[in-house]
Short mmCIF file of C-alpha atoms and ligand atoms in Angstrom, two decimals:
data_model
loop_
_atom_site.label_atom_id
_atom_site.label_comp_id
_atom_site.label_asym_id
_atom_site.label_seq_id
_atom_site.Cartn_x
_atom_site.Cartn_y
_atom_site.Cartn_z
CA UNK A 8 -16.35 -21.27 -6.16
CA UNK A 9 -15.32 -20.41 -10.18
CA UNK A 10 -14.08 -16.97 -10.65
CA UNK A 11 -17.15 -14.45 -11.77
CA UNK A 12 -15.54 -13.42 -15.19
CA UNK A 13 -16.56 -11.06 -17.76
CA UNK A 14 -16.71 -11.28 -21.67
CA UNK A 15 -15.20 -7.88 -22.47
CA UNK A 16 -14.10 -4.67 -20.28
CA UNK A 17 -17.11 -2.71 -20.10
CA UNK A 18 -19.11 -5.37 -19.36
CA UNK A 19 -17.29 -4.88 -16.21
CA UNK A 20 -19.59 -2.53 -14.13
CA UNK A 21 -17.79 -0.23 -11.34
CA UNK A 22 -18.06 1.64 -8.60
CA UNK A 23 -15.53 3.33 -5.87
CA UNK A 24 -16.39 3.55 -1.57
CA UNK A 25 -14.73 6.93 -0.54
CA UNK A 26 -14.25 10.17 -2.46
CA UNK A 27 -11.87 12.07 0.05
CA UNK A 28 -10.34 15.38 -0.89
CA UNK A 29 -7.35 14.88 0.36
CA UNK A 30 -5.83 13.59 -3.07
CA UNK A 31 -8.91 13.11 -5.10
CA UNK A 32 -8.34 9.34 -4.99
CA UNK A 33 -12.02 8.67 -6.18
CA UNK A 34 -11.23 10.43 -9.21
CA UNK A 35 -8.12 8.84 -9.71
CA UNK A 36 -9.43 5.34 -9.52
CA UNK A 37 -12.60 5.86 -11.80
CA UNK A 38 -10.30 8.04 -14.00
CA UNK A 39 -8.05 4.88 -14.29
CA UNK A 40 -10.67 2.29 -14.36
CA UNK A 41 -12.32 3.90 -17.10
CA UNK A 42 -8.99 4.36 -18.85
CA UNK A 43 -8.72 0.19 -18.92
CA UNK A 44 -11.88 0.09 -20.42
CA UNK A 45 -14.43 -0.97 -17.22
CA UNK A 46 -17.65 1.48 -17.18
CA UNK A 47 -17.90 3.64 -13.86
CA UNK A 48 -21.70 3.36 -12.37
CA UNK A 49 -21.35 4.78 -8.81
CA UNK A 50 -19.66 6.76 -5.94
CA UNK A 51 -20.32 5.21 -2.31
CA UNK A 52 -19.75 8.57 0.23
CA UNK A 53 -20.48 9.45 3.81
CA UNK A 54 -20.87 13.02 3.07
CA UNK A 55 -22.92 14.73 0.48
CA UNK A 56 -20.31 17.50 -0.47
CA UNK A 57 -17.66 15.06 -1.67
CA UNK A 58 -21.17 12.92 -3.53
CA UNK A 59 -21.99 16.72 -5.27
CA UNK A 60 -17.97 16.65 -6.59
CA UNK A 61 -18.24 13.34 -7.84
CA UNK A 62 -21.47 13.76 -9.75
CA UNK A 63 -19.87 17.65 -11.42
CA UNK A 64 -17.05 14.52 -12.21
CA UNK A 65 -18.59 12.02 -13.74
CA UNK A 66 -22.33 13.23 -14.66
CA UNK A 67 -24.86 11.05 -14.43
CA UNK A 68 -22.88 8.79 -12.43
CA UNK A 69 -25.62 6.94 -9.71
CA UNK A 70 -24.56 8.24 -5.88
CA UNK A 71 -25.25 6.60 -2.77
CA UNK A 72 -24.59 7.45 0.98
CA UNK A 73 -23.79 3.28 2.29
CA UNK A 74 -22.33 0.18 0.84
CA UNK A 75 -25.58 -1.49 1.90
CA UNK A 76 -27.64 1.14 -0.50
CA UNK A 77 -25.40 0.26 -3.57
CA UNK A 78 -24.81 -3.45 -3.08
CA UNK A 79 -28.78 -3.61 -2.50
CA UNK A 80 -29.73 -1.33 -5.69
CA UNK A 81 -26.89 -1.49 -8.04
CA UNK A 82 -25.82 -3.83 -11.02
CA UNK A 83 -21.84 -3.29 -9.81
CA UNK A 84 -19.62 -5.80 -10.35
CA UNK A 85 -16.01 -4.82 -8.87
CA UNK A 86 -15.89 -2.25 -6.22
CA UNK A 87 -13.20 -0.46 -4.95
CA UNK A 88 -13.03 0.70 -1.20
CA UNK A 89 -10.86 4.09 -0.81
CA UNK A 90 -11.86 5.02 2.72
CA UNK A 91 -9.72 4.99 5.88
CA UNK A 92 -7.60 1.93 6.82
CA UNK A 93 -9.49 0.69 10.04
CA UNK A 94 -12.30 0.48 7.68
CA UNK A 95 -10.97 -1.17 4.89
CA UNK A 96 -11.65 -4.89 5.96
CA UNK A 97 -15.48 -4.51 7.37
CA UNK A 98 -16.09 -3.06 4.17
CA UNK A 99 -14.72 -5.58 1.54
CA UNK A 100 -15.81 -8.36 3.55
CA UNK A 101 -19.09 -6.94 2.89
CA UNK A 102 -18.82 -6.40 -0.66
CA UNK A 103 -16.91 -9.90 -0.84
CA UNK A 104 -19.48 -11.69 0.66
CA UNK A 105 -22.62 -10.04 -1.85
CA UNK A 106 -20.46 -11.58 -4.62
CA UNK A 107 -18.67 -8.59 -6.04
CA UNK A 108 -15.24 -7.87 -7.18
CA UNK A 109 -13.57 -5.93 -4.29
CA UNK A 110 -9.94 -3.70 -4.78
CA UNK A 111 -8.97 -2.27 -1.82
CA UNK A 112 -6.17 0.87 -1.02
CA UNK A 113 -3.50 0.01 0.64
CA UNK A 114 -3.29 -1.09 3.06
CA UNK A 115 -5.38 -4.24 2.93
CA UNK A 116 -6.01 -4.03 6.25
CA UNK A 117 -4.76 -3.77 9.80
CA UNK A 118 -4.04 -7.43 10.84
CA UNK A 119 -3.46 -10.39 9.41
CA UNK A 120 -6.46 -12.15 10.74
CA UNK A 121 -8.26 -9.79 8.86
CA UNK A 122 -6.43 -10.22 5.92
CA UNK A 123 -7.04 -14.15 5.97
CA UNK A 124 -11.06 -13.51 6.77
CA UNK A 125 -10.77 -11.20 3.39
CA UNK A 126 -9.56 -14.07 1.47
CA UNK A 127 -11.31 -16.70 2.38
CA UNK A 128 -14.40 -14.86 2.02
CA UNK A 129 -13.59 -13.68 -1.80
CA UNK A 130 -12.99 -17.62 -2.15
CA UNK A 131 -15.87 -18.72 -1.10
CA UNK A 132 -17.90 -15.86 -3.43
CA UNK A 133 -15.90 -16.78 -6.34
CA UNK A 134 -14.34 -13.09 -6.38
CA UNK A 135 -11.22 -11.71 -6.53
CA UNK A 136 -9.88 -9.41 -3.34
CA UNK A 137 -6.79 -7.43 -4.05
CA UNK A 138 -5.14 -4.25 -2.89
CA UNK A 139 -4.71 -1.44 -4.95
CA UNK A 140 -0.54 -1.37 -5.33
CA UNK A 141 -0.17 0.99 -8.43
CA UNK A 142 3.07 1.65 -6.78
CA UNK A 143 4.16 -2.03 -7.60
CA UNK A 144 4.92 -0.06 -11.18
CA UNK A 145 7.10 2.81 -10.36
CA UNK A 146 9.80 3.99 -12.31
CA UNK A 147 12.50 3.51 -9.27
CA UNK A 148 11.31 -0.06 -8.39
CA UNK A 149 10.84 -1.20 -11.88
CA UNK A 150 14.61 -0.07 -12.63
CA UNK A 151 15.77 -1.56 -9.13
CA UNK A 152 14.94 -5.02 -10.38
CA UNK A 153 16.20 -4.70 -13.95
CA UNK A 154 19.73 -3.27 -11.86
CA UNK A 155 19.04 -6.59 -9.42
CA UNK A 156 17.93 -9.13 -12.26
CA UNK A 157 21.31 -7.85 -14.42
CA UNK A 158 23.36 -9.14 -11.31
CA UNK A 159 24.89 -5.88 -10.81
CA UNK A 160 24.41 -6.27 -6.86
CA UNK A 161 26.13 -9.60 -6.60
CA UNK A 162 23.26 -10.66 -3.97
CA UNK A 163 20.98 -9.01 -2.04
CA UNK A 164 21.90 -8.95 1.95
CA UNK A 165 19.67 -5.90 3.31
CA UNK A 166 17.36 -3.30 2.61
CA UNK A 167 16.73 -0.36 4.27
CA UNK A 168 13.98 1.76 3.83
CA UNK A 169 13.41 5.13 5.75
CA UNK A 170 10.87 8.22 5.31
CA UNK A 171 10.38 11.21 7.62
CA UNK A 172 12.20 13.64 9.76
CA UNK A 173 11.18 15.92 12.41
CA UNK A 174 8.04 17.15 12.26
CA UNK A 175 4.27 17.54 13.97
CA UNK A 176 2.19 14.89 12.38
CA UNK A 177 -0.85 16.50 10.68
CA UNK A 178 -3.86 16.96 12.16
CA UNK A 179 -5.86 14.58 10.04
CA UNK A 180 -7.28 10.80 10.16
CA UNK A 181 -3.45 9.49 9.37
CA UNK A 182 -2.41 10.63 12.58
CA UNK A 183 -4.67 8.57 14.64
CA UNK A 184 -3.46 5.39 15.42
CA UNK A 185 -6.62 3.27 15.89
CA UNK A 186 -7.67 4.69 12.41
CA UNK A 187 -4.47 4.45 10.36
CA UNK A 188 -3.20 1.34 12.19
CA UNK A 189 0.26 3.19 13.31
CA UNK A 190 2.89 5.30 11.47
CA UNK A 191 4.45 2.37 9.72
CA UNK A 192 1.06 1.62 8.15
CA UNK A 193 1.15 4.44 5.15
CA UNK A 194 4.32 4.74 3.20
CA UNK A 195 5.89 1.66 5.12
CA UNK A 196 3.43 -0.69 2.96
CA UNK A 197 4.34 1.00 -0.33
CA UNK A 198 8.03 0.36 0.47
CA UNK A 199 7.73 -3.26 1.90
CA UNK A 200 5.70 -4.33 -1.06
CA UNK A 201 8.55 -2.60 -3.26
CA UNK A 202 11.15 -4.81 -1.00
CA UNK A 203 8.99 -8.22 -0.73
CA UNK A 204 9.68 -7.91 -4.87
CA UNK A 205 13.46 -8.28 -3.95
CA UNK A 206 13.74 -10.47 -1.18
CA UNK A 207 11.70 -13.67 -2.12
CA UNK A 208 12.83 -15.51 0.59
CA UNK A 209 10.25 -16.82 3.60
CA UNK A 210 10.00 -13.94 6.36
CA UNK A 211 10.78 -16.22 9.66
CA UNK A 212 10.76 -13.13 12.71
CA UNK A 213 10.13 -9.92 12.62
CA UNK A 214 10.83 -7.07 15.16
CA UNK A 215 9.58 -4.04 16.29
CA UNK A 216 10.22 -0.79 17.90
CA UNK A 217 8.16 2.22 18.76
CA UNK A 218 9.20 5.47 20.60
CA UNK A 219 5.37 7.41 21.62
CA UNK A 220 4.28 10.41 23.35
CA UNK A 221 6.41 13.44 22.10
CA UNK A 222 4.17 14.73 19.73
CA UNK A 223 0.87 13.75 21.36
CA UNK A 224 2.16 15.51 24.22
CA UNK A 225 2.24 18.78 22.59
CA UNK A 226 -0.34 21.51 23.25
CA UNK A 227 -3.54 21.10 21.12
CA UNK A 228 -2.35 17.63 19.47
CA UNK A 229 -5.94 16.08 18.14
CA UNK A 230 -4.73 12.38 19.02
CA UNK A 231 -3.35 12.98 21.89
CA UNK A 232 -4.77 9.37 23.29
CA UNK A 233 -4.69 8.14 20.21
CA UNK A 234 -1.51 9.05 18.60
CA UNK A 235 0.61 7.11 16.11
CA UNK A 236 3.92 6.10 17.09
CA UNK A 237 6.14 9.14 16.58
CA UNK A 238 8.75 6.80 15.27
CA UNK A 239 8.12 3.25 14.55
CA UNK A 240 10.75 0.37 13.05
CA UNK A 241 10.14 -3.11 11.94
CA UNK A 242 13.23 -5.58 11.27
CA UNK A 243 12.85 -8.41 8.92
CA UNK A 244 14.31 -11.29 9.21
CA UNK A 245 14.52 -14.08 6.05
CA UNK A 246 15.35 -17.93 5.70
CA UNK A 247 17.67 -16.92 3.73
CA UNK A 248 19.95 -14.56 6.21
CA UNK A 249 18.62 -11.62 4.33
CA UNK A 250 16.99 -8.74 6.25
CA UNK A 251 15.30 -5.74 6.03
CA UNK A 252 14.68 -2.50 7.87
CA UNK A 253 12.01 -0.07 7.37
CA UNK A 254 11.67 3.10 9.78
CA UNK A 255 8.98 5.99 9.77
CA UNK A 256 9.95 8.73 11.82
CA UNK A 257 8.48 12.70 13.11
CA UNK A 258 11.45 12.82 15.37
CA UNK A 259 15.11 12.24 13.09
CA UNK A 260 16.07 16.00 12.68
CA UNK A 261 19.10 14.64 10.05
CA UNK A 262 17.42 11.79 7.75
CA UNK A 263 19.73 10.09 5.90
CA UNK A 264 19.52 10.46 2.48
CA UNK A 265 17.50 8.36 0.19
CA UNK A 266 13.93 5.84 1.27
CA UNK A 267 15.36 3.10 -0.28
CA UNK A 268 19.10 1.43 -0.22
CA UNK A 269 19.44 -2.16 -1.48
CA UNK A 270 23.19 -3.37 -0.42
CA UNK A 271 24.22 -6.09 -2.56
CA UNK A 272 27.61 -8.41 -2.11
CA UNK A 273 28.80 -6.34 -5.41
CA UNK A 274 27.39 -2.88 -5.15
CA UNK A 275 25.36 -0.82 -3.13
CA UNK A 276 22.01 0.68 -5.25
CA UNK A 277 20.40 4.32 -3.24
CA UNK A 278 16.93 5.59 -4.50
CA UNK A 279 15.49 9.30 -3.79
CA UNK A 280 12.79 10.95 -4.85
CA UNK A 281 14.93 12.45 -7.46
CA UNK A 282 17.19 9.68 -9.04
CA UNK A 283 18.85 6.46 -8.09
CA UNK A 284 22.51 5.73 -7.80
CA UNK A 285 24.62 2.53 -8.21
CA UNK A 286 27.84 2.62 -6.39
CA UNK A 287 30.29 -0.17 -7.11
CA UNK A 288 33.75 -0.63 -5.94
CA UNK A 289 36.58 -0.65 -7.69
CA UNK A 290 39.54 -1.62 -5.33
CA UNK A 291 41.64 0.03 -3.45
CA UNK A 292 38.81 2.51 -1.77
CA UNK A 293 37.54 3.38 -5.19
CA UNK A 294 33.90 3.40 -6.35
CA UNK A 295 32.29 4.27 -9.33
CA UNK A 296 28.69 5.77 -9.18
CA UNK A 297 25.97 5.68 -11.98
CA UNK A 298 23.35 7.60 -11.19
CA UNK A 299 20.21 8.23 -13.63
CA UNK A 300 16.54 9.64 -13.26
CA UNK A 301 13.69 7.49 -12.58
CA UNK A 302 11.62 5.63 -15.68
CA UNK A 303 8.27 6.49 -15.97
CA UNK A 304 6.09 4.65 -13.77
CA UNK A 305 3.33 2.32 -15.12
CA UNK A 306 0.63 2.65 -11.87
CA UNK A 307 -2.30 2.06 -14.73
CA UNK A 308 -0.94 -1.46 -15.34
CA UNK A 309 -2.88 -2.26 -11.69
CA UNK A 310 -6.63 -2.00 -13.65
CA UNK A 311 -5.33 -2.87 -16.94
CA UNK A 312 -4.17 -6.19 -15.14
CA UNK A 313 -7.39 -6.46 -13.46
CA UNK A 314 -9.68 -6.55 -16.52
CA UNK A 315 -6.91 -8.99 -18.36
CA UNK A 316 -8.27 -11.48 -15.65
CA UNK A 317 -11.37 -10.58 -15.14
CA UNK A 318 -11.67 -11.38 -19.26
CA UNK A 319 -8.67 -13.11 -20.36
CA UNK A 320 -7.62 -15.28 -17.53
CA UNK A 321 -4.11 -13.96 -17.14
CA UNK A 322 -2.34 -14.04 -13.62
CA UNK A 323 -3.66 -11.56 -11.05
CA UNK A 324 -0.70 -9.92 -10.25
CA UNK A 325 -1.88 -8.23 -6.51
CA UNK A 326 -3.32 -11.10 -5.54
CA UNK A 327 -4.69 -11.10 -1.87
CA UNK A 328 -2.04 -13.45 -1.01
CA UNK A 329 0.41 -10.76 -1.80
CA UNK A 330 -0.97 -7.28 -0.33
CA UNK A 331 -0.78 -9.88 2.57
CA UNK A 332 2.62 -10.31 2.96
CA UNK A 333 3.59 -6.27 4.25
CA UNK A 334 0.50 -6.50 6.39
CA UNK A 335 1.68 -9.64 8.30
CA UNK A 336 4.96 -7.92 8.67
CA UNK A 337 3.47 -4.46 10.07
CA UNK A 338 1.12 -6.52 12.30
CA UNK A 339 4.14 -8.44 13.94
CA UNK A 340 6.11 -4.91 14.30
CA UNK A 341 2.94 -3.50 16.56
CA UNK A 342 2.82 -6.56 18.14
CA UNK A 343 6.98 -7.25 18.71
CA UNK A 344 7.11 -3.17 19.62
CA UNK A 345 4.17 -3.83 22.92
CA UNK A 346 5.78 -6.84 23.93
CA UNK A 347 9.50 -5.96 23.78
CA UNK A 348 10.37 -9.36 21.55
CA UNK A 349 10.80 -10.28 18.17
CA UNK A 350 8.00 -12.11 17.04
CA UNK A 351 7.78 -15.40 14.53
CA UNK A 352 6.40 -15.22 11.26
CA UNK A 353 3.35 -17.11 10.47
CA UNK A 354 3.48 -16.82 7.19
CA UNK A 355 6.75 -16.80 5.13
N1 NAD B 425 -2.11 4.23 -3.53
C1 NAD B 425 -1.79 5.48 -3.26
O1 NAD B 425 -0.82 6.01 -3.81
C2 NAD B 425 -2.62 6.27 -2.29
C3 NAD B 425 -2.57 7.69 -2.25
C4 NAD B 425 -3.43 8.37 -1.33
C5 NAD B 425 -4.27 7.65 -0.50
N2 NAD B 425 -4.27 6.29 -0.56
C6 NAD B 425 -5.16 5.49 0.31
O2 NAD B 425 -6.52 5.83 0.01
C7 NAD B 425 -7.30 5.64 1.19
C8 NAD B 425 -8.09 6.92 1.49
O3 NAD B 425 -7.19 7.98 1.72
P1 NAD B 425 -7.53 9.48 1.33
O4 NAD B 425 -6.30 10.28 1.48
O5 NAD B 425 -8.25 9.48 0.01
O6 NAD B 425 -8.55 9.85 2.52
P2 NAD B 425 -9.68 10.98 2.58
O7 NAD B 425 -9.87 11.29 4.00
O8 NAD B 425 -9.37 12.09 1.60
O9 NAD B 425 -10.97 10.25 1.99
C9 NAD B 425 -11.63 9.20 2.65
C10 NAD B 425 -13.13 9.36 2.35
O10 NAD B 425 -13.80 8.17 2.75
C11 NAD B 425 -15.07 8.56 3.21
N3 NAD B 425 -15.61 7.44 3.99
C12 NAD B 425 -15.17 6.98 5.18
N4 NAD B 425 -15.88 5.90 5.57
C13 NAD B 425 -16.78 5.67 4.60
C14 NAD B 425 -17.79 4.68 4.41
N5 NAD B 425 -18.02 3.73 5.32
N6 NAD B 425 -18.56 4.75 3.30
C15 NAD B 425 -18.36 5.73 2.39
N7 NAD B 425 -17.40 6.69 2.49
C16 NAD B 425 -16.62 6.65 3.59
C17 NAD B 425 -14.85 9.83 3.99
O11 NAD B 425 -16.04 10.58 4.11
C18 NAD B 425 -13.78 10.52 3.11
O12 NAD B 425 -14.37 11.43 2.19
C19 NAD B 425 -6.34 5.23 2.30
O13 NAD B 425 -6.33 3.83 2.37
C20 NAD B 425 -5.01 5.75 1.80
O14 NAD B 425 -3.89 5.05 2.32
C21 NAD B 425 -3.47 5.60 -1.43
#
């Protein structure tokens, strides 16, 4: 089917599933859609206290309390789905399949199945489905591939990528792993979709490792039968020898420093939340280090990008293809951690 495009941006009618407190993501998203010029109509919620903040938000704006109210009463035209992440796929497959636009948070979804059902259907509906990676844009990833693109790193032979340290999970929705998918399936997507910028290269295996029960063990745990991993670890393996190794962990009381360390053939490149450092050597055990702050991130390019293909044509750039490839690499981890193997990739 052709694309559904629009002549301008506010032509562009649009609407947002979800208006959580935890970060005010609703408001985020409108804010941002607005900002790149589409023209907010509605705010899908399941309960009426987050609808009354949305409408004190955006007066006037039209609230409903299901998908099925606003895709049956509504003019929308793109809407975006900011809800849990076991939910994420039922509900843009709907949307998808009534011919709308549909961006989803991260992550896509849970499985790669899903992910492929999402596609197809937005295909067949002449739609676009895509994931909402405004991190694609941030300052530290945007410099890492200038530092990678200059040649600096000689090439690229592994990432690692690492977040957390001892701690109780919280006692919200992220914690429960039929809901969230597993501990890898937050900040692990941000940082594999940072990495899958690097390393181009096919994925052939993947492997996975969990460690459960410490913290659902503990006295007055909510999940306790349905508790994330309390550390979880997926290997990558490319065709082209690279690899990659991303760990979440509530149980490393001495984290190493930095999420994200690219190790090149020339130089080694360490990002933190504060600044990122190149470390080159120099012979004879010496290095030199440049370090420097982050750029400013560019997370509103994700809508401006949208509309520029919704009305211009130009390349989606998180296309559904793409907010694929971390999914299929979390979905092999689960599966590689249960059955003790590494797994092949499907898709490279
Ligand atoms: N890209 C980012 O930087 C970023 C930052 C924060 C959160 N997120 C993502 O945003 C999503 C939501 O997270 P959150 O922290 O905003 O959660 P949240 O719990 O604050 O909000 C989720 C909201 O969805 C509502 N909801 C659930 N099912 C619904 C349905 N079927 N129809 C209508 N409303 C429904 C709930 O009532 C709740 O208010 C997750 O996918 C999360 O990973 C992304």
């Amino acid at each position: 089917m052709i694309l559904k495009t629009y002549s301008n941006p506010a032509a562009i009618q649009v609407a947002v599933v979800g208006y959580g407190g935890a970060f005010n993501m609703g408001r985020q998203h409108l804010n941002e859609m607005k900002a790149a010029g589409m023209t907010p109509i509605a705010v899908v919620e399941l309960d009426p206290k987050r609808l009354e903040v949305a409408r004190t938000d955006f007066p006037g704006i039209e609230t409903y309390a299901t998908v099925d109210e606003l895709l049956a009463r509504s003019a929308v035209g793109l809407v975006t789905v900011i809800t849990p992440h076991n939910t994420h796929a039922a509900l843009g497959l709907q949307i998808a399949a009534a011919g709308r636009h549909v961006v989803l948070e991260k992550p896509m979804a849970l499985t790669t199945a899903e992910c492929d059902v999402l596609i197809d259907a937005a295909r067949q509906a002449g739609v676009v489905v895509s994931t909402y990676h405004n991190r694609h844009w941030d300052g530290w990833i945007l410099r890492a591939n200038e530092v990678v693109r200059s040649g600096a790193l000689g090439e690229i032979v592994r990432i690692d990528l690492r977040m957390g340290q001892h701690g109780r999970p919280g006692d919200w929705w992220r914690s429960s792993r039929s809901i969230s998918g597993g501990v890898l399936y937050d900040w692990g997507v941000h940082l594999l979709e940072y990495s899958l910028q690097l390393i181009t290269a096919p994925i052939t295996e993947v492997s996975g490792y969990a460690w459960n029960g410490y913290w659902a063990g503990q006295p007055g745990f909510p999940w306790a039968q349905d508790a994330n991993e309390d550390e979880a670890q997926a290997t990558v393996r490319f065709a082209s020898g690279q690899r990659l190794n991303l760990t979440i962990t509530q149980l490393d009381a001495a984290p190493e420093r930095g999420f994200m360390k690219i190790v090149g053939t020339r130089a080694t490149h360490l990002i933190d939340s504060n600044s990122a450092e190149t470390t080159t050597p120099q012979g004879s055990g010496q290095t030199m280090v440049e370090r420097a702050l982050h750029p400013k991130g560019q997370g509103e390019k994700f809508y401006q990008n949208i509309v520029a293909h919704l009305t211009a044509n130009e390349p989606l750039v998180i296309t559904g293809e793409w907010a694929r490839r971390p999914i299929h690499i979390l979905d092999l981890a689960a599966r590689s951690a249960r059955e003790g193997r590494a797994l092949p990739a499907v898709y490279g």
